[in-house]
């Protein structure tokens, strides 16, 4: 699979984010909520990028693993989808040690940290340029397959996000969105079928 973020024009070239990607055998409607059947793994980017790679031959920028809010104001998410945590102001919490009769100050941020997601800042890119994120090769199957992921496209200059299946150099468009979609994370599920080994590409 290939996830591709594209700068469409000088006015449509903003940020795009991805999180919680999973690929399952079976129909999307029948496998809803069942991650145990995932044969290509579920990736929330908390421990790394799960074998996803940058397309160094064909892209103009790189997807970045990020936590917290994005660097540009009024664009992108405030935090990841998995934990739902962004860089919120710290809240002072005081706990008491009964045996030593002293208080131990802590902050909420020390109790739980923001999670990670994949992000592309497309504003430095030129129109027509793109950033491509590739999955590991996925074996073919005769039955249906279901790709699920969460995406974030917020900002007045947000560009385009596409998902492609790369079958030995032949790319098939599976899903796409353009422009600002929501200030919140949105869920996408894409049903498709391929008997040949392929890669997912986000573009």
mmCIF file of C-alpha atoms in Angstrom:
data_model
loop_
_atom_site.group_PDB
_atom_site.id
_atom_site.type_symbol
_atom_site.label_atom_id
_atom_site.label_comp_id
_atom_site.label_asym_id
_atom_site.label_seq_id
_atom_site.Cartn_x
_atom_site.Cartn_y
_atom_site.Cartn_z
ATOM 1 C CA UNK A 1 0.000 0.000 0.000
ATOM 2 C CA UNK A 2 1.115 3.554 -0.662
ATOM 3 C CA UNK A 3 -0.101 6.591 1.291
ATOM 4 C CA UNK A 4 0.532 9.756 -0.757
ATOM 5 C CA UNK A 5 0.136 13.378 0.329
ATOM 6 C CA UNK A 6 0.205 15.757 -2.635
ATOM 7 C CA UNK A 7 0.594 19.512 -2.902
ATOM 8 C CA UNK A 8 -2.085 20.375 -5.442
ATOM 9 C CA UNK A 9 -1.375 24.116 -5.770
ATOM 10 C CA UNK A 10 0.099 27.036 -3.851
ATOM 11 C CA UNK A 11 -3.273 27.364 -2.109
ATOM 12 C CA UNK A 12 -3.830 23.648 -1.400
ATOM 13 C CA UNK A 13 -0.617 22.462 0.175
ATOM 14 C CA UNK A 14 -1.156 21.982 3.920
ATOM 15 C CA UNK A 15 -0.592 19.252 6.508
ATOM 16 C CA UNK A 16 -1.855 15.654 6.634
ATOM 17 C CA UNK A 17 -1.535 13.082 9.456
ATOM 18 C CA UNK A 18 -2.106 9.297 9.777
ATOM 19 C CA UNK A 19 -2.516 6.944 12.733
ATOM 20 C CA UNK A 20 -3.748 3.457 13.706
ATOM 21 C CA UNK A 21 -3.342 1.638 10.374
ATOM 22 C CA UNK A 22 -4.446 -1.991 10.114
ATOM 23 C CA UNK A 23 -4.966 -4.466 7.307
ATOM 24 C CA UNK A 24 -7.337 -7.416 7.758
ATOM 25 C CA UNK A 25 -8.495 -10.404 5.775
ATOM 26 C CA UNK A 26 -12.207 -10.290 5.063
ATOM 27 C CA UNK A 27 -14.921 -7.817 4.225
ATOM 28 C CA UNK A 28 -14.723 -4.454 6.014
ATOM 29 C CA UNK A 29 -18.310 -4.720 7.296
ATOM 30 C CA UNK A 30 -17.798 -8.245 8.642
ATOM 31 C CA UNK A 31 -14.403 -7.672 10.297
ATOM 32 C CA UNK A 32 -15.234 -4.400 12.053
ATOM 33 C CA UNK A 33 -13.617 -4.321 15.473
ATOM 34 C CA UNK A 34 -11.564 -7.495 14.978
ATOM 35 C CA UNK A 35 -7.870 -6.611 14.883
ATOM 36 C CA UNK A 36 -6.814 -10.158 15.805
ATOM 37 C CA UNK A 37 -7.265 -11.286 12.195
ATOM 38 C CA UNK A 38 -4.845 -8.634 10.967
ATOM 39 C CA UNK A 39 -2.259 -10.390 8.806
ATOM 40 C CA UNK A 40 -0.125 -7.335 8.050
ATOM 41 C CA UNK A 41 -0.189 -5.999 11.593
ATOM 42 C CA UNK A 42 -1.757 -3.066 13.311
ATOM 43 C CA UNK A 43 0.446 0.024 13.577
ATOM 44 C CA UNK A 44 -0.199 2.869 16.014
ATOM 45 C CA UNK A 45 3.376 4.222 15.626
ATOM 46 C CA UNK A 46 3.953 4.161 19.392
ATOM 47 C CA UNK A 47 7.063 1.954 19.134
ATOM 48 C CA UNK A 48 8.268 2.893 15.660
ATOM 49 C CA UNK A 49 7.011 2.979 12.091
ATOM 50 C CA UNK A 50 6.255 -0.758 11.769
ATOM 51 C CA UNK A 51 8.219 -1.384 8.589
ATOM 52 C CA UNK A 52 6.739 1.545 6.650
ATOM 53 C CA UNK A 53 9.330 3.292 4.473
ATOM 54 C CA UNK A 54 9.743 6.532 2.535
ATOM 55 C CA UNK A 55 9.652 6.296 -1.250
ATOM 56 C CA UNK A 56 13.060 7.865 -1.869
ATOM 57 C CA UNK A 57 12.835 7.439 -5.641
ATOM 58 C CA UNK A 58 9.532 9.189 -6.301
ATOM 59 C CA UNK A 59 8.731 11.620 -3.493
ATOM 60 C CA UNK A 60 9.786 15.193 -2.695
ATOM 61 C CA UNK A 61 9.435 15.161 1.095
ATOM 62 C CA UNK A 62 9.386 12.682 3.982
ATOM 63 C CA UNK A 63 6.639 11.648 6.361
ATOM 64 C CA UNK A 64 7.684 12.249 9.977
ATOM 65 C CA UNK A 65 6.851 10.355 13.153
ATOM 66 C CA UNK A 66 5.605 13.002 15.552
ATOM 67 C CA UNK A 67 3.953 13.474 18.942
ATOM 68 C CA UNK A 68 1.910 16.361 20.306
ATOM 69 C CA UNK A 69 0.724 19.216 18.119
ATOM 70 C CA UNK A 70 2.055 20.157 14.687
ATOM 71 C CA UNK A 71 4.522 23.056 14.260
ATOM 72 C CA UNK A 72 2.210 25.229 12.145
ATOM 73 C CA UNK A 73 -0.628 27.034 13.921
ATOM 74 C CA UNK A 74 -4.239 26.239 12.950
ATOM 75 C CA UNK A 75 -3.265 23.083 11.066
ATOM 76 C CA UNK A 76 -2.915 19.410 11.916
ATOM 77 C CA UNK A 77 -3.918 17.514 15.058
ATOM 78 C CA UNK A 78 -3.176 18.504 18.658
ATOM 79 C CA UNK A 79 -2.183 14.930 19.426
ATOM 80 C CA UNK A 80 -2.369 11.383 18.136
ATOM 81 C CA UNK A 81 -5.494 9.267 17.714
ATOM 82 C CA UNK A 82 -4.356 6.234 19.744
ATOM 83 C CA UNK A 83 -3.985 7.946 23.124
ATOM 84 C CA UNK A 84 -6.024 11.046 22.359
ATOM 85 C CA UNK A 85 -3.407 13.125 24.126
ATOM 86 C CA UNK A 86 -1.829 16.335 22.889
ATOM 87 C CA UNK A 87 0.411 18.842 24.568
ATOM 88 C CA UNK A 88 -2.096 20.034 27.136
ATOM 89 C CA UNK A 89 -1.086 22.346 29.999
ATOM 90 C CA UNK A 90 0.312 20.421 32.945
ATOM 91 C CA UNK A 91 -2.034 19.917 35.899
ATOM 92 C CA UNK A 92 -0.450 19.871 39.344
ATOM 93 C CA UNK A 93 -1.361 16.732 41.284
ATOM 94 C CA UNK A 94 -0.275 16.131 44.867
ATOM 95 C CA UNK A 95 -0.041 12.650 46.329
ATOM 96 C CA UNK A 96 0.682 11.888 49.968
ATOM 97 C CA UNK A 97 3.099 9.386 51.421
ATOM 98 C CA UNK A 98 1.316 8.071 54.519
ATOM 99 C CA UNK A 99 4.397 6.578 56.169
ATOM 100 C CA UNK A 100 6.612 9.637 55.697
ATOM 101 C CA UNK A 101 3.930 12.356 56.122
ATOM 102 C CA UNK A 102 5.116 14.395 53.135
ATOM 103 C CA UNK A 103 3.472 15.380 49.892
ATOM 104 C CA UNK A 104 4.910 14.401 46.526
ATOM 105 C CA UNK A 105 4.013 16.843 43.721
ATOM 106 C CA UNK A 106 3.504 15.422 40.235
ATOM 107 C CA UNK A 107 2.197 16.740 36.943
ATOM 108 C CA UNK A 108 -0.354 15.090 34.703
ATOM 109 C CA UNK A 109 2.156 15.029 31.862
ATOM 110 C CA UNK A 110 4.466 12.847 33.948
ATOM 111 C CA UNK A 111 1.683 10.289 34.395
ATOM 112 C CA UNK A 112 0.849 9.826 30.709
ATOM 113 C CA UNK A 113 2.674 10.977 27.595
ATOM 114 C CA UNK A 114 1.262 11.956 24.197
ATOM 115 C CA UNK A 115 1.377 9.247 21.557
ATOM 116 C CA UNK A 116 2.862 9.223 18.079
ATOM 117 C CA UNK A 117 1.453 9.548 14.571
ATOM 118 C CA UNK A 118 2.810 10.043 11.038
ATOM 119 C CA UNK A 119 2.710 13.561 9.660
ATOM 120 C CA UNK A 120 3.679 15.491 6.550
ATOM 121 C CA UNK A 121 4.071 19.266 6.466
ATOM 122 C CA UNK A 122 3.356 19.942 2.815
ATOM 123 C CA UNK A 123 3.541 23.749 2.866
ATOM 124 C CA UNK A 124 7.270 23.859 1.875
ATOM 125 C CA UNK A 125 6.520 21.640 -1.143
ATOM 126 C CA UNK A 126 5.860 22.935 -4.649
ATOM 127 C CA UNK A 127 2.644 22.238 -6.597
ATOM 128 C CA UNK A 128 2.662 18.700 -7.987
ATOM 129 C CA UNK A 129 5.193 17.412 -5.469
ATOM 130 C CA UNK A 130 4.240 14.610 -3.082
ATOM 131 C CA UNK A 131 5.376 12.572 -0.079
ATOM 132 C CA UNK A 132 4.897 8.807 -0.327
ATOM 133 C CA UNK A 133 4.752 6.306 2.545
ATOM 134 C CA UNK A 134 5.077 2.613 1.625
ATOM 135 C CA UNK A 135 3.920 -0.431 3.558
ATOM 136 C CA UNK A 136 5.783 -3.716 3.639
ATOM 137 C CA UNK A 137 4.818 -6.125 0.828
ATOM 138 C CA UNK A 138 1.385 -7.684 1.436
ATOM 139 C CA UNK A 139 0.693 -11.177 0.121
ATOM 140 C CA UNK A 140 -2.189 -11.627 -2.254
ATOM 141 C CA UNK A 141 -5.341 -13.548 -1.401
ATOM 142 C CA UNK A 142 -8.439 -14.673 -3.269
ATOM 143 C CA UNK A 143 -10.778 -13.188 -0.690
ATOM 144 C CA UNK A 144 -11.528 -9.565 0.216
ATOM 145 C CA UNK A 145 -9.145 -7.458 2.277
ATOM 146 C CA UNK A 146 -9.838 -4.424 4.434
ATOM 147 C CA UNK A 147 -7.533 -1.502 5.114
ATOM 148 C CA UNK A 148 -8.454 0.711 8.072
ATOM 149 C CA UNK A 149 -6.743 3.886 9.242
ATOM 150 C CA UNK A 150 -7.369 7.254 10.860
ATOM 151 C CA UNK A 151 -6.473 10.443 9.040
ATOM 152 C CA UNK A 152 -6.372 14.136 9.938
ATOM 153 C CA UNK A 153 -6.707 16.879 7.344
ATOM 154 C CA UNK A 154 -7.234 20.239 9.018
ATOM 155 C CA UNK A 155 -6.203 23.683 7.825
ATOM 156 C CA UNK A 156 -7.339 26.141 5.197
ATOM 157 C CA UNK A 157 -4.594 25.038 2.777
ATOM 158 C CA UNK A 158 -4.749 21.261 3.220
ATOM 159 C CA UNK A 159 -3.756 19.344 0.071
ATOM 160 C CA UNK A 160 -4.656 15.833 -1.031
ATOM 161 C CA UNK A 161 -4.307 12.357 0.483
ATOM 162 C CA UNK A 162 -4.480 9.182 -1.609
ATOM 163 C CA UNK A 163 -4.103 5.470 -0.868
ATOM 164 C CA UNK A 164 -2.761 3.267 -3.654
ATOM 165 C CA UNK A 165 -2.078 -0.429 -4.083
ATOM 166 C CA UNK A 166 1.237 -0.953 -5.880
ATOM 167 C CA UNK A 167 1.210 -4.248 -7.813
ATOM 168 C CA UNK A 168 4.644 -4.662 -9.415
ATOM 169 C CA UNK A 169 4.762 -1.011 -10.458
ATOM 170 C CA UNK A 170 1.100 -0.769 -11.455
ATOM 171 C CA UNK A 171 -0.687 1.573 -9.040
ATOM 172 C CA UNK A 172 -4.417 1.226 -8.341
ATOM 173 C CA UNK A 173 -6.234 4.086 -6.608
ATOM 174 C CA UNK A 174 -8.192 2.769 -3.612
ATOM 175 C CA UNK A 175 -9.201 5.967 -1.751
ATOM 176 C CA UNK A 176 -8.661 9.731 -1.791
ATOM 177 C CA UNK A 177 -9.651 12.963 -0.031
ATOM 178 C CA UNK A 178 -8.843 16.588 -0.865
ATOM 179 C CA UNK A 179 -8.884 19.808 1.146
ATOM 180 C CA UNK A 180 -9.816 20.424 4.763
ATOM 181 C CA UNK A 181 -11.934 17.586 6.219
ATOM 182 C CA UNK A 182 -12.275 18.058 9.987
ATOM 183 C CA UNK A 183 -10.551 19.349 13.111
ATOM 184 C CA UNK A 184 -10.910 15.799 14.508
ATOM 185 C CA UNK A 185 -9.389 12.472 13.491
ATOM 186 C CA UNK A 186 -11.568 10.642 10.943
ATOM 187 C CA UNK A 187 -11.793 6.902 10.307
ATOM 188 C CA UNK A 188 -11.445 5.396 6.839
ATOM 189 C CA UNK A 189 -12.014 1.804 5.770
ATOM 190 C CA UNK A 190 -11.186 0.601 2.275
ATOM 191 C CA UNK A 191 -12.270 -2.774 0.941
ATOM 192 C CA UNK A 192 -10.382 -4.228 -2.011
ATOM 193 C CA UNK A 193 -9.197 -7.497 -3.518
ATOM 194 C CA UNK A 194 -5.830 -8.545 -4.929
ATOM 195 C CA UNK A 195 -4.471 -11.993 -5.666
ATOM 196 C CA UNK A 196 -1.002 -10.571 -6.337
ATOM 197 C CA UNK A 197 1.566 -9.433 -3.781
ATOM 198 C CA UNK A 198 1.333 -5.675 -3.374
ATOM 199 C CA UNK A 199 2.329 -2.686 -1.267
ATOM 200 C CA UNK A 200 0.166 0.013 0.232
ATOM 201 C CA UNK A 201 1.183 3.531 -0.750
ATOM 202 C CA UNK A 202 -0.042 6.723 0.911
ATOM 203 C CA UNK A 203 0.352 9.701 -1.368
#
